PDB file of C-alpha atoms in Angstrom:
ATOM      1  CA  MET A   1      -9.931 -25.104  -7.367  1.00  0.00           C
ATOM      2  CA  PRO A   2     -11.248 -21.654  -8.362  1.00  0.00           C
ATOM      3  CA  VAL A   3     -10.335 -18.672  -6.196  1.00  0.00           C
ATOM      4  CA  ALA A   4     -12.900 -16.088  -5.077  1.00  0.00           C
ATOM      5  CA  VAL A   5     -12.428 -13.042  -2.886  1.00  0.00           C
ATOM      6  CA  SER A   6     -15.042 -12.069  -0.268  1.00  0.00           C
ATOM      7  CA  GLY A   7     -16.512 -15.577  -0.257  1.00  0.00           C
ATOM      8  CA  SER A   8     -19.220 -14.778  -2.778  1.00  0.00           C
ATOM      9  CA  SER A   9     -20.667 -17.720  -4.713  1.00  0.00           C
ATOM     10  CA  ASN A  10     -21.368 -15.743  -7.890  1.00  0.00           C
ATOM     11  CA  SER A  11     -19.071 -15.338 -10.881  1.00  0.00           C
ATOM     12  CA  SER A  12     -18.328 -11.667 -10.235  1.00  0.00           C
ATOM     13  CA  ALA A  13     -16.058 -12.518  -7.298  1.00  0.00           C
ATOM     14  CA  TYR A  14     -13.888 -15.150  -8.982  1.00  0.00           C
ATOM     15  CA  LEU A  15     -10.344 -14.244 -10.018  1.00  0.00           C
ATOM     16  CA  PRO A  16      -8.570 -15.479 -13.175  1.00  0.00           C
ATOM     17  CA  ALA A  17      -5.985 -16.997 -10.852  1.00  0.00           C
ATOM     18  CA  GLN A  18      -2.839 -18.677 -12.129  1.00  0.00           C
ATOM     19  CA  SER A  19      -1.701 -20.142  -8.814  1.00  0.00           C
ATOM     20  CA  VAL A  20      -2.571 -20.256  -5.130  1.00  0.00           C
ATOM     21  CA  SER A  21      -0.545 -21.304  -2.097  1.00  0.00           C
ATOM     22  CA  VAL A  22      -1.857 -21.873   1.449  1.00  0.00           C
ATOM     23  CA  ASP A  23       0.480 -22.231   4.434  1.00  0.00           C
ATOM     24  CA  TYR A  24      -0.608 -23.151   7.968  1.00  0.00           C
ATOM     25  CA  SER A  25       1.651 -22.654  10.987  1.00  0.00           C
ATOM     26  CA  THR A  26       1.450 -22.553  14.777  1.00  0.00           C
ATOM     27  CA  SER A  27       3.219 -20.485  17.444  1.00  0.00           C
ATOM     28  CA  PHE A  28       4.725 -22.744  20.072  1.00  0.00           C
ATOM     29  CA  GLU A  29       7.532 -23.244  22.573  1.00  0.00           C
ATOM     30  CA  SER A  30       9.079 -26.414  23.909  1.00  0.00           C
ATOM     31  CA  ASN A  31       7.447 -27.226  27.239  1.00  0.00           C
ATOM     32  CA  ARG A  32      10.513 -27.619  29.448  1.00  0.00           C
ATOM     33  CA  LYS A  33      10.395 -27.524  33.252  1.00  0.00           C
ATOM     34  CA  LEU A  34      13.134 -27.352  35.845  1.00  0.00           C
ATOM     35  CA  GLY A  35      13.900 -30.631  37.578  1.00  0.00           C
ATOM     36  CA  SER A  36      11.823 -32.837  35.291  1.00  0.00           C
ATOM     37  CA  SER A  37      12.125 -34.541  31.947  1.00  0.00           C
ATOM     38  CA  ILE A  38       9.947 -33.726  28.948  1.00  0.00           C
ATOM     39  CA  ASP A  39       6.417 -35.088  29.286  1.00  0.00           C
ATOM     40  CA  GLN A  40       5.952 -36.939  25.984  1.00  0.00           C
ATOM     41  CA  ASN A  41       2.209 -36.266  26.159  1.00  0.00           C
ATOM     42  CA  ASP A  42       2.739 -32.539  26.745  1.00  0.00           C
ATOM     43  CA  GLN A  43       5.792 -31.565  24.690  1.00  0.00           C
ATOM     44  CA  LEU A  44       4.679 -28.201  23.345  1.00  0.00           C
ATOM     45  CA  ARG A  45       3.127 -25.043  24.737  1.00  0.00           C
ATOM     46  CA  PHE A  46       1.166 -22.971  22.224  1.00  0.00           C
ATOM     47  CA  VAL A  47       1.754 -19.294  22.857  1.00  0.00           C
ATOM     48  CA  GLY A  48      -0.123 -17.375  20.189  1.00  0.00           C
ATOM     49  CA  ASP A  49      -2.602 -17.234  17.382  1.00  0.00           C
ATOM     50  CA  ALA A  50      -2.185 -19.529  14.385  1.00  0.00           C
ATOM     51  CA  PRO A  51      -2.621 -17.353  11.299  1.00  0.00           C
ATOM     52  CA  CYS A  52      -2.703 -18.859   7.829  1.00  0.00           C
ATOM     53  CA  SER A  53      -0.844 -17.360   4.867  1.00  0.00           C
ATOM     54  CA  ILE A  54      -2.538 -17.280   1.432  1.00  0.00           C
ATOM     55  CA  SER A  55      -0.624 -16.259  -1.698  1.00  0.00           C
ATOM     56  CA  LEU A  56      -2.349 -15.665  -5.039  1.00  0.00           C
ATOM     57  CA  SER A  57      -1.169 -14.930  -8.558  1.00  0.00           C
ATOM     58  CA  PHE A  58      -3.572 -13.766 -11.257  1.00  0.00           C
ATOM     59  CA  VAL A  59      -3.904 -11.724 -14.434  1.00  0.00           C
ATOM     60  CA  LEU A  60      -5.961  -8.593 -15.002  1.00  0.00           C
ATOM     61  CA  HIS A  61      -8.982  -9.243 -17.210  1.00  0.00           C
ATOM     62  CA  GLU A  62     -11.323  -6.385 -18.039  1.00  0.00           C
ATOM     63  CA  GLY A  63     -14.897  -7.599 -17.821  1.00  0.00           C
ATOM     64  CA  PHE A  64     -14.153 -10.836 -15.937  1.00  0.00           C
ATOM     65  CA  GLY A  65     -15.883 -10.336 -12.583  1.00  0.00           C
ATOM     66  CA  GLU A  66     -14.425  -6.900 -11.877  1.00  0.00           C
ATOM     67  CA  ALA A  67     -15.756  -6.966  -8.299  1.00  0.00           C
ATOM     68  CA  ALA A  68     -13.060  -9.543  -7.548  1.00  0.00           C
ATOM     69  CA  TYR A  69     -10.400  -6.837  -7.864  1.00  0.00           C
ATOM     70  CA  GLU A  70     -11.946  -4.551  -5.240  1.00  0.00           C
ATOM     71  CA  PHE A  71      -9.569  -5.756  -2.524  1.00  0.00           C
ATOM     72  CA  LEU A  72      -6.690  -4.041  -4.365  1.00  0.00           C
ATOM     73  CA  SER A  73      -8.277  -0.642  -3.749  1.00  0.00           C
ATOM     74  CA  ASP A  74      -7.497   1.171  -0.494  1.00  0.00           C
ATOM     75  CA  THR A  75     -11.106   2.360  -0.521  1.00  0.00           C
ATOM     76  CA  HIS A  76     -12.317  -1.239  -0.177  1.00  0.00           C
ATOM     77  CA  ASN A  77      -9.507  -2.779   1.886  1.00  0.00           C
ATOM     78  CA  LYS A  78      -9.500   0.284   4.191  1.00  0.00           C
ATOM     79  CA  THR A  79      -5.716   0.604   3.871  1.00  0.00           C
ATOM     80  CA  GLY A  80      -5.213  -2.994   4.931  1.00  0.00           C
ATOM     81  CA  SER A  81      -7.549  -2.996   7.935  1.00  0.00           C
ATOM     82  CA  PHE A  82     -10.548  -4.781   6.378  1.00  0.00           C
ATOM     83  CA  GLY A  83     -10.906  -8.557   6.652  1.00  0.00           C
ATOM     84  CA  PHE A  84     -12.085 -10.323   3.496  1.00  0.00           C
ATOM     85  CA  ASP A  85     -13.399 -13.844   2.952  1.00  0.00           C
ATOM     86  CA  VAL A  86     -11.502 -15.965   0.448  1.00  0.00           C
ATOM     87  CA  MET A  87     -12.832 -19.135  -1.167  1.00  0.00           C
ATOM     88  CA  ILE A  88     -10.317 -21.652  -2.534  1.00  0.00           C
ATOM     89  CA  GLY A  89     -12.138 -24.530  -4.139  1.00  0.00           C
ATOM     90  CA  GLY A  90     -14.742 -25.540  -1.575  1.00  0.00           C
ATOM     91  CA  ASN A  91     -12.840 -24.188   1.459  1.00  0.00           C
ATOM     92  CA  SER A  92     -13.637 -20.845   3.065  1.00  0.00           C
ATOM     93  CA  PHE A  93     -11.065 -18.657   4.813  1.00  0.00           C
ATOM     94  CA  SER A  94     -12.389 -15.797   6.950  1.00  0.00           C
ATOM     95  CA  GLY A  95     -10.710 -12.744   8.405  1.00  0.00           C
ATOM     96  CA  CYS A  96      -8.260 -12.456   5.500  1.00  0.00           C
ATOM     97  CA  PHE A  97      -6.230  -9.251   5.698  1.00  0.00           C
ATOM     98  CA  LEU A  98      -4.174  -8.061   2.755  1.00  0.00           C
ATOM     99  CA  ASP A  99      -0.457  -7.979   3.625  1.00  0.00           C
ATOM    100  CA  ASP A 100       0.863  -6.823   0.266  1.00  0.00           C
ATOM    101  CA  TYR A 101       0.390  -7.035  -3.458  1.00  0.00           C
ATOM    102  CA  SER A 102       2.720  -6.505  -6.405  1.00  0.00           C
ATOM    103  CA  VAL A 103       2.117  -5.720 -10.077  1.00  0.00           C
ATOM    104  CA  SER A 104       4.448  -6.644 -12.935  1.00  0.00           C
ATOM    105  CA  VAL A 105       4.166  -4.771 -16.261  1.00  0.00           C
ATOM    106  CA  ARG A 106       6.290  -5.980 -19.206  1.00  0.00           C
ATOM    107  CA  PRO A 107       5.780  -5.590 -22.956  1.00  0.00           C
ATOM    108  CA  PHE A 108       3.955  -8.449 -24.720  1.00  0.00           C
ATOM    109  CA  GLU A 109       3.209 -10.213 -21.439  1.00  0.00           C
ATOM    110  CA  PRO A 110      -0.027 -10.203 -19.438  1.00  0.00           C
ATOM    111  CA  VAL A 111       0.067  -7.827 -16.490  1.00  0.00           C
ATOM    112  CA  THR A 112       0.291 -10.125 -13.474  1.00  0.00           C
ATOM    113  CA  VAL A 113      -0.595  -9.422  -9.866  1.00  0.00           C
ATOM    114  CA  SER A 114       0.621 -11.345  -6.815  1.00  0.00           C
ATOM    115  CA  ALA A 115      -1.179 -10.842  -3.508  1.00  0.00           C
ATOM    116  CA  LYS A 116      -0.609 -12.171  -0.019  1.00  0.00           C
ATOM    117  CA  PHE A 117      -3.265 -12.452   2.700  1.00  0.00           C
ATOM    118  CA  THR A 118      -3.140 -13.511   6.328  1.00  0.00           C
ATOM    119  CA  SER A 119      -6.253 -15.366   7.485  1.00  0.00           C
ATOM    120  CA  TYR A 120      -6.974 -15.366  11.214  1.00  0.00           C
ATOM    121  CA  ASP A 121      -9.924 -17.753  10.807  1.00  0.00           C
ATOM    122  CA  PRO A 122      -8.807 -20.345   8.243  1.00  0.00           C
ATOM    123  CA  SER A 123     -10.683 -23.433   7.153  1.00  0.00           C
ATOM    124  CA  THR A 124      -9.880 -26.615   9.054  1.00  0.00           C
ATOM    125  CA  ASP A 125     -11.986 -28.856   6.798  1.00  0.00           C
ATOM    126  CA  ALA A 126     -10.539 -31.356   4.377  1.00  0.00           C
ATOM    127  CA  ILE A 127      -9.383 -29.920   1.061  1.00  0.00           C
ATOM    128  CA  THR A 128     -12.392 -29.950  -1.256  1.00  0.00           C
ATOM    129  CA  PRO A 129     -12.984 -28.758  -4.823  1.00  0.00           C
ATOM    130  CA  ALA A 130     -15.734 -26.356  -5.770  1.00  0.00           C
ATOM    131  CA  ASN A 131     -18.946 -27.561  -7.345  1.00  0.00           C
ATOM    132  CA  GLU A 132     -18.687 -27.477 -11.129  1.00  0.00           C
ATOM    133  CA  GLN A 133     -20.090 -24.234 -12.507  1.00  0.00           C
ATOM    134  CA  ALA A 134     -20.630 -23.382 -16.161  1.00  0.00           C
ATOM    135  CA  PHE A 135     -19.049 -19.926 -15.924  1.00  0.00           C
ATOM    136  CA  LEU A 136     -15.784 -21.405 -14.640  1.00  0.00           C
ATOM    137  CA  ASN A 137     -15.366 -23.267 -17.943  1.00  0.00           C
ATOM    138  CA  THR A 138     -15.760 -20.166 -20.089  1.00  0.00           C
ATOM    139  CA  ALA A 139     -12.530 -19.368 -21.951  1.00  0.00           C
ATOM    140  CA  LEU A 140     -10.976 -15.987 -21.213  1.00  0.00           C
ATOM    141  CA  ASP A 141     -11.198 -13.476 -24.048  1.00  0.00           C
ATOM    142  CA  SER A 142      -7.549 -12.634 -24.664  1.00  0.00           C
ATOM    143  CA  ASN A 143      -8.503  -9.241 -26.115  1.00  0.00           C
ATOM    144  CA  GLN A 144      -9.768  -8.238 -22.674  1.00  0.00           C
ATOM    145  CA  ILE A 145      -6.602  -9.263 -20.828  1.00  0.00           C
ATOM    146  CA  VAL A 146      -4.408  -6.320 -19.858  1.00  0.00           C
ATOM    147  CA  TYR A 147      -0.953  -6.660 -21.461  1.00  0.00           C
ATOM    148  CA  GLY A 148       2.149  -4.608 -20.873  1.00  0.00           C
ATOM    149  CA  HIS A 149       2.160  -3.260 -24.432  1.00  0.00           C
ATOM    150  CA  THR A 150      -1.475  -2.112 -24.144  1.00  0.00           C
ATOM    151  CA  CYS A 151      -0.692   0.008 -21.063  1.00  0.00           C
ATOM    152  CA  SER A 152       0.397   3.621 -21.313  1.00  0.00           C
ATOM    153  CA  VAL A 153       2.081   6.331 -19.258  1.00  0.00           C
ATOM    154  CA  LEU A 154      -0.480   9.007 -18.374  1.00  0.00           C
ATOM    155  CA  GLU A 155       1.768  11.223 -16.239  1.00  0.00           C
ATOM    156  CA  ASN A 156       5.552  11.016 -16.327  1.00  0.00           C
ATOM    157  CA  GLY A 157       6.481  12.281 -12.850  1.00  0.00           C
ATOM    158  CA  GLY A 158       8.147  15.458 -14.066  1.00  0.00           C
ATOM    159  CA  SER A 159      11.801  15.853 -14.969  1.00  0.00           C
ATOM    160  CA  ALA A 160      13.087  13.356 -12.378  1.00  0.00           C
ATOM    161  CA  LEU A 161      12.406  10.282 -14.552  1.00  0.00           C
ATOM    162  CA  ASN A 162      13.338   9.277 -18.084  1.00  0.00           C
ATOM    163  CA  THR A 163      10.209   7.613 -19.422  1.00  0.00           C
ATOM    164  CA  ASP A 164      10.964   7.645 -23.160  1.00  0.00           C
ATOM    165  CA  VAL A 165      11.511   3.859 -23.318  1.00  0.00           C
ATOM    166  CA  LEU A 166      10.229   1.769 -20.410  1.00  0.00           C
ATOM    167  CA  SER A 167      11.008  -1.950 -20.544  1.00  0.00           C
ATOM    168  CA  ASP A 168       9.885  -3.139 -17.097  1.00  0.00           C
ATOM    169  CA  ILE A 169       7.752  -1.747 -14.282  1.00  0.00           C
ATOM    170  CA  SER A 170       7.178  -3.399 -10.930  1.00  0.00           C
ATOM    171  CA  TYR A 171       4.939  -1.970  -8.228  1.00  0.00           C
ATOM    172  CA  LYS A 172       4.456  -3.214  -4.674  1.00  0.00           C
ATOM    173  CA  LYS A 173       2.265  -1.977  -1.832  1.00  0.00           C
ATOM    174  CA  ASN A 174       2.774  -3.186   1.754  1.00  0.00           C
ATOM    175  CA  TYR A 175       0.436  -2.995   4.746  1.00  0.00           C
ATOM    176  CA  ASN A 176       1.782  -3.481   8.281  1.00  0.00           C
ATOM    177  CA  ARG A 177      -0.662  -4.367  11.065  1.00  0.00           C
ATOM    178  CA  SER A 178      -0.653  -5.251  14.746  1.00  0.00           C
ATOM    179  CA  PRO A 179      -3.395  -7.626  15.961  1.00  0.00           C
ATOM    180  CA  VAL A 180      -5.159  -6.608  19.169  1.00  0.00           C
ATOM    181  CA  TYR A 181      -5.808  -9.407  21.678  1.00  0.00           C
ATOM    182  CA  THR A 182      -8.143  -9.145  24.655  1.00  0.00           C
ATOM    183  CA  LEU A 183      -8.259 -11.166  27.862  1.00  0.00           C
ATOM    184  CA  GLY A 184     -10.102 -14.450  27.511  1.00  0.00           C
ATOM    185  CA  ALA A 185      -9.851 -14.591  23.707  1.00  0.00           C
ATOM    186  CA  SER A 186      -7.424 -16.628  21.639  1.00  0.00           C
ATOM    187  CA  ALA A 187      -8.156 -14.723  18.423  1.00  0.00           C
ATOM    188  CA  ALA A 188      -7.465 -11.055  17.704  1.00  0.00           C
ATOM    189  CA  SER A 189     -10.473  -8.799  18.225  1.00  0.00           C
ATOM    190  CA  SER A 190      -9.228  -6.093  15.847  1.00  0.00           C
ATOM    191  CA  HIS A 191      -6.186  -4.983  13.882  1.00  0.00           C
ATOM    192  CA  LEU A 192      -4.310  -1.707  13.976  1.00  0.00           C
ATOM    193  CA  VAL A 193      -2.596  -0.510  10.803  1.00  0.00           C
ATOM    194  CA  ASP A 194       0.938   0.572  11.708  1.00  0.00           C
ATOM    195  CA  GLY A 195       2.060   1.635   8.260  1.00  0.00           C
ATOM    196  CA  ALA A 196       1.515   1.423   4.530  1.00  0.00           C
ATOM    197  CA  GLU A 197       3.839   2.303   1.701  1.00  0.00           C
ATOM    198  CA  ALA A 198       4.234   1.766  -2.029  1.00  0.00           C
ATOM    199  CA  VAL A 199       7.445   1.136  -3.971  1.00  0.00           C
ATOM    200  CA  MET A 200       7.786   1.237  -7.760  1.00  0.00           C
ATOM    201  CA  THR A 201      10.844   0.221  -9.763  1.00  0.00           C
ATOM    202  CA  ILE A 202      11.089   1.211 -13.411  1.00  0.00           C
ATOM    203  CA  GLU A 203      13.641   0.075 -15.970  1.00  0.00           C
ATOM    204  CA  SER A 204      14.410   2.433 -18.846  1.00  0.00           C
ATOM    205  CA  THR A 205      17.195   3.393 -21.248  1.00  0.00           C
ATOM    206  CA  GLY A 206      18.537   6.314 -19.243  1.00  0.00           C
ATOM    207  CA  LEU A 207      18.396   8.619 -16.226  1.00  0.00           C
ATOM    208  CA  ASN A 208      17.709  12.349 -16.446  1.00  0.00           C
ATOM    209  CA  SER A 209      19.818  13.022 -13.348  1.00  0.00           C
ATOM    210  CA  LEU A 210      21.464  11.141 -10.506  1.00  0.00           C
ATOM    211  CA  ILE A 211      20.232  11.394  -6.931  1.00  0.00           C
ATOM    212  CA  ASN A 212      22.061  12.850  -3.943  1.00  0.00           C
ATOM    213  CA  TYR A 213      21.712  11.928  -0.268  1.00  0.00           C
ATOM    214  CA  ASP A 214      18.048  12.992  -0.030  1.00  0.00           C
ATOM    215  CA  GLY A 215      16.858  11.562  -3.353  1.00  0.00           C
ATOM    216  CA  ILE A 216      14.728  13.425  -5.870  1.00  0.00           C
ATOM    217  CA  LYS A 217      11.075  14.311  -5.312  1.00  0.00           C
ATOM    218  CA  LEU A 218       8.540  13.870  -8.084  1.00  0.00           C
ATOM    219  CA  THR A 219       7.045  17.211  -9.097  1.00  0.00           C
ATOM    220  CA  HIS A 220       4.170  15.472 -10.882  1.00  0.00           C
ATOM    221  CA  PRO A 221       2.453  12.096 -10.463  1.00  0.00           C
ATOM    222  CA  PHE A 222       3.788   9.062 -12.326  1.00  0.00           C
ATOM    223  CA  THR A 223       0.825   7.006 -13.536  1.00  0.00           C
ATOM    224  CA  ILE A 224       0.567   3.813 -15.565  1.00  0.00           C
ATOM    225  CA  ASP A 225      -2.829   3.233 -17.184  1.00  0.00           C
ATOM    226  CA  LEU A 226      -3.730  -0.480 -17.042  1.00  0.00           C
ATOM    227  CA  SER A 227      -5.911  -0.972 -20.124  1.00  0.00           C
ATOM    228  CA  ASP A 228      -6.618  -3.742 -22.607  1.00  0.00           C
ATOM    229  CA  SER A 229      -6.224  -3.482 -26.385  1.00  0.00           C
ATOM    230  CA  ALA A 230      -9.559  -1.659 -26.672  1.00  0.00           C
ATOM    231  CA  GLY A 231      -8.525   0.949 -24.114  1.00  0.00           C
ATOM    232  CA  GLN A 232     -10.864  -0.449 -21.444  1.00  0.00           C
ATOM    233  CA  SER A 233      -9.656  -0.694 -17.853  1.00  0.00           C
ATOM    234  CA  ILE A 234     -10.824  -2.469 -14.710  1.00  0.00           C
ATOM    235  CA  THR A 235     -13.187  -0.273 -12.732  1.00  0.00           C
ATOM    236  CA  ASN A 236     -11.608  -0.873  -9.335  1.00  0.00           C
ATOM    237  CA  PHE A 237      -7.987  -1.078 -10.486  1.00  0.00           C
ATOM    238  CA  GLY A 238      -7.516   1.086 -13.570  1.00  0.00           C
ATOM    239  CA  ASN A 239      -4.010   2.395 -12.898  1.00  0.00           C
ATOM    240  CA  ILE A 240      -1.029   2.413 -10.569  1.00  0.00           C
ATOM    241  CA  THR A 241       0.195   5.819  -9.444  1.00  0.00           C
ATOM    242  CA  MET A 242       3.094   7.301  -7.536  1.00  0.00           C
ATOM    243  CA  PRO A 243       1.783  10.748  -6.501  1.00  0.00           C
ATOM    244  CA  SER A 244       3.726  13.972  -6.592  1.00  0.00           C
ATOM    245  CA  GLY A 245       5.908  14.254  -3.493  1.00  0.00           C
ATOM    246  CA  SER A 246       7.070  10.642  -3.796  1.00  0.00           C
ATOM    247  CA  SER A 247      10.848  10.308  -3.854  1.00  0.00           C
ATOM    248  CA  VAL A 248      13.335   8.570  -6.117  1.00  0.00           C
ATOM    249  CA  THR A 249      15.314   6.728  -3.440  1.00  0.00           C
ATOM    250  CA  ALA A 250      17.594   4.471  -5.500  1.00  0.00           C
ATOM    251  CA  GLN A 251      19.126   4.389  -8.980  1.00  0.00           C
ATOM    252  CA  SER A 252      21.401   2.055 -10.892  1.00  0.00           C
ATOM    253  CA  TYR A 253      22.609   1.571 -14.433  1.00  0.00           C
ATOM    254  CA  ASN A 254      24.708  -0.936 -16.341  1.00  0.00           C
ATOM    255  CA  VAL A 255      25.878  -1.588 -19.863  1.00  0.00           C
ATOM    256  CA  ALA A 256      27.748  -4.430 -21.569  1.00  0.00           C
ATOM    257  CA  GLY A 257      29.601  -4.600 -24.863  1.00  0.00           C
ATOM    258  CA  GLY A 258      27.210  -4.771 -27.802  1.00  0.00           C
ATOM    259  CA  ASP A 259      24.239  -4.033 -25.536  1.00  0.00           C
ATOM    260  CA  THR A 260      22.217  -0.937 -24.663  1.00  0.00           C
ATOM    261  CA  LEU A 261      22.268   0.979 -21.402  1.00  0.00           C
ATOM    262  CA  ALA A 262      19.796  -0.325 -18.810  1.00  0.00           C
ATOM    263  CA  ALA A 263      18.875   2.053 -15.997  1.00  0.00           C
ATOM    264  CA  ASN A 264      16.690   1.458 -12.933  1.00  0.00           C
ATOM    265  CA  ALA A 265      14.998   3.934 -10.630  1.00  0.00           C
ATOM    266  CA  THR A 266      13.140   3.124  -7.414  1.00  0.00           C
ATOM    267  CA  ILE A 267      10.335   5.420  -6.236  1.00  0.00           C
ATOM    268  CA  THR A 268       9.006   5.297  -2.664  1.00  0.00           C
ATOM    269  CA  HIS A 269       5.697   6.680  -1.396  1.00  0.00           C
ATOM    270  CA  VAL A 270       4.865   6.543   2.328  1.00  0.00           C
ATOM    271  CA  ILE A 271       1.085   6.372   2.680  1.00  0.00           C
ATOM    272  CA  LEU A 272       0.667   5.861   6.425  1.00  0.00           C
TER     273      LEU A 272
END
């Protein structure tokens, strides 16, 4: 059950996916009428579109079909307004809009990405596997996988953050949309992007200063370079960045006997 983004049949679009989940649902109401009992042959009234949710988890692998990572770039997903095709095994899902994705960076672990799509034209065929392809059986070169300890901090965000020792970084970007429905059509004709924002949480060994009621603005970008052991990065997803002007909106710290101080800072960037 290989996973490909944009429905391409060539190897460049396949993701090194670890898991995939597909959820179908319908929008309905109970069909109740005054003065009559429920018609057992007409129990439900369907009142909206029936989108399908697709969740993926995969690693970053430099050189393994880099075109597959294009959907993570705002240039290619048009800030959440572009509909992709997704292939899962032998089933095709059209009109797949990116709802959000998150990136987890930890030392000595592969950098993992989780992404969620909503498909407004899902497959209704029986679940089928893909045809066996030679390239799908090729083992991944572990030297080309991006690990947390092979990443580096390119820009430290200025004096607002303590980036001397970073033990955990999580990054999430959300896209909010409103489907547009027209008379005589059961499916949305287009989608309007209502908002987009990114949130990054970093865990370190200290805080340079504590925030007040309006947080602390970054005076410089905070950038994590996502590279493999050879210093090579994925063309379409080489780093995650919180630009200058983003704000530290939450902080916390804790310490236990015999342990070291653990501090967390949350950075928020409103894109749209």
